[in-house]
PDB file of C-alpha atoms in Angstrom:
ATOM      1  CA  UNK R 401     130.950 115.441 104.148  1.00 60.00           C
ATOM      2  CA  UNK R 402     127.050 115.312 103.136  1.00 63.00           C
ATOM      3  CA  UNK R 403     127.860 112.551 100.700  1.00 83.00           C
ATOM      4  CA  UNK R 404     127.854 110.127 103.688  1.00 90.00           C
ATOM      5  CA  UNK R 405     124.282 108.901 103.554  1.00 94.00           C
ATOM      6  CA  UNK R 406     123.436 106.315 100.707  1.00 95.00           C
ATOM      7  CA  UNK R 407     120.661 105.898  98.679  1.00 95.00           C
ATOM      8  CA  UNK R 408     119.536 109.710  98.361  1.00 94.00           C
ATOM      9  CA  UNK R 409     119.484 110.017 102.671  1.00 95.00           C
ATOM     10  CA  UNK R 410     119.433 113.459 103.877  1.00 95.00           C
ATOM     11  CA  UNK R 411     122.783 114.087 106.291  1.00 93.00           C
ATOM     12  CA  UNK R 412     122.541 116.275 108.904  1.00 93.00           C
ATOM     13  CA  UNK R 413     125.787 117.457 111.158  1.00 91.00           C
ATOM     14  CA  UNK R 414     125.660 117.200 114.130  1.00 90.00           C
ATOM     15  CA  UNK R 415     128.289 119.337 116.480  1.00 94.00           C
ATOM     16  CA  UNK R 416     128.618 118.585 119.847  1.00 92.00           C
ATOM     17  CA  UNK R 417     131.251 119.187 122.945  1.00 94.00           C
ATOM     18  CA  UNK R 418     132.470 115.338 121.834  1.00 93.00           C
ATOM     19  CA  UNK R 419     132.330 115.914 118.537  1.00 95.00           C
ATOM     20  CA  UNK R 420     130.889 116.434 114.828  1.00 92.00           C
ATOM     21  CA  UNK R 421     128.652 113.460 113.982  1.00 91.00           C
ATOM     22  CA  UNK R 422     126.464 112.571 111.417  1.00 92.00           C
ATOM     23  CA  UNK R 423     122.938 111.236 110.961  1.00 92.00           C
ATOM     24  CA  UNK R 424     120.831 109.877 108.182  1.00 94.00           C
ATOM     25  CA  UNK R 425     117.511 110.671 107.235  1.00 95.00           C
ATOM     26  CA  UNK R 426     116.280 107.791 105.157  1.00 95.00           C
ATOM     27  CA  UNK R 427     114.030 107.744 102.508  1.00 94.00           C
ATOM     28  CA  UNK R 428     111.728 105.393 102.465  1.00 92.00           C
ATOM     29  CA  UNK R 429     112.366 101.559 102.274  1.00 91.00           C
ATOM     30  CA  UNK R 430     116.318 102.203 103.469  1.00 94.00           C
ATOM     31  CA  UNK R 431     117.770 102.140 107.060  1.00 93.00           C
ATOM     32  CA  UNK R 432     120.666 101.861 108.879  1.00 94.00           C
ATOM     33  CA  UNK R 433     123.551 104.256 109.804  1.00 93.00           C
ATOM     34  CA  UNK R 434     124.150 105.372 106.078  1.00 94.00           C
ATOM     35  CA  UNK R 435     121.026 104.209 104.910  1.00 95.00           C
ATOM     36  CA  UNK R 436     123.274 101.498 103.309  1.00 94.00           C
ATOM     37  CA  UNK R 437     120.316  98.530 104.152  1.00 94.00           C
ATOM     38  CA  UNK R 438     116.966  98.111 101.898  1.00 92.00           C
ATOM     39  CA  UNK R 439     113.921  96.691 103.271  1.00 87.00           C
ATOM     40  CA  UNK R 440     110.971  95.976 100.823  1.00 77.00           C
ATOM     41  CA  UNK R 441     107.889  96.666 102.582  1.00 72.00           C
ATOM     42  CA  UNK R 442     105.227  93.424 102.922  1.00 63.00           C
ATOM     43  CA  UNK R 443     103.068  93.837 100.899  1.00 60.00           C
ATOM     44  CA  UNK R 444     106.011  94.435  98.062  1.00 53.00           C
ATOM     45  CA  UNK R 445     107.100  90.680  99.391  1.00 51.00           C
ATOM     46  CA  UNK R 446     103.982  89.448  99.253  1.00 54.00           C
ATOM     47  CA  UNK R 447     102.798  90.940  95.609  1.00 58.00           C
ATOM     48  CA  UNK R 448     106.208  89.463  94.211  1.00 58.00           C
ATOM     49  CA  UNK R 449     105.594  86.320  91.867  1.00 59.00           C
ATOM     50  CA  UNK R 450     109.215  85.078  92.710  1.00 59.00           C
ATOM     51  CA  UNK R 451     108.494  84.851  96.523  1.00 58.00           C
ATOM     52  CA  UNK R 452     105.133  82.776  96.288  1.00 59.00           C
ATOM     53  CA  UNK R 453     106.891  80.643  93.996  1.00 64.00           C
ATOM     54  CA  UNK R 454     109.190  80.103  96.931  1.00 63.00           C
ATOM     55  CA  UNK R 455     106.633  78.890  98.964  1.00 68.00           C
ATOM     56  CA  UNK R 456     105.418  76.794  97.117  1.00 65.00           C
ATOM     57  CA  UNK R 457     108.746  75.356  96.257  1.00 67.00           C
ATOM     58  CA  UNK R 458     109.266  74.860 100.059  1.00 69.00           C
ATOM     59  CA  UNK R 459     105.624  73.378 100.706  1.00 71.00           C
ATOM     60  CA  UNK R 460     106.356  70.550  98.173  1.00 67.00           C
ATOM     61  CA  UNK R 461     110.006  70.245  99.673  1.00 66.00           C
ATOM     62  CA  UNK R 462     108.479  69.667 102.757  1.00 69.00           C
ATOM     63  CA  UNK R 463     105.819  67.613 101.499  1.00 69.00           C
ATOM     64  CA  UNK R 464     108.128  65.223 100.207  1.00 71.00           C
ATOM     65  CA  UNK R 465     110.168  65.021 103.354  1.00 68.00           C
ATOM     66  CA  UNK R 466     107.329  64.161 105.503  1.00 66.00           C
ATOM     67  CA  UNK R 467     106.728  61.524 103.055  1.00 60.00           C
ATOM     68  CA  UNK R 468     110.261  60.521 102.918  1.00 57.00           C
ATOM     69  CA  UNK R 469     110.312  59.916 106.379  1.00 53.00           C
ATOM     70  CA  UNK R 470     106.857  57.354 106.462  1.00 51.00           C
ATOM     71  CA  UNK R 471     108.225  55.297 104.144  1.00 47.00           C
ATOM     72  CA  UNK R 472     112.276  54.757 104.223  1.00 49.00           C
TER      73      UNK R 472
END
């Protein structure tokens, strides 16, 4: 069944003495046994404004938390 691979991955069927095995060659950005896991490039994560916003919010939260510890 060549529909085994997801996200436009290329499926290969390998026949061995132990049986038939399927192997997927995943497109860029995908991995996993069936190309079912998406992993964005590092540079695309850094250029995503929502990621930068997340970092700023986390920094602000850490700053506020550190002040609460000093001044109960």
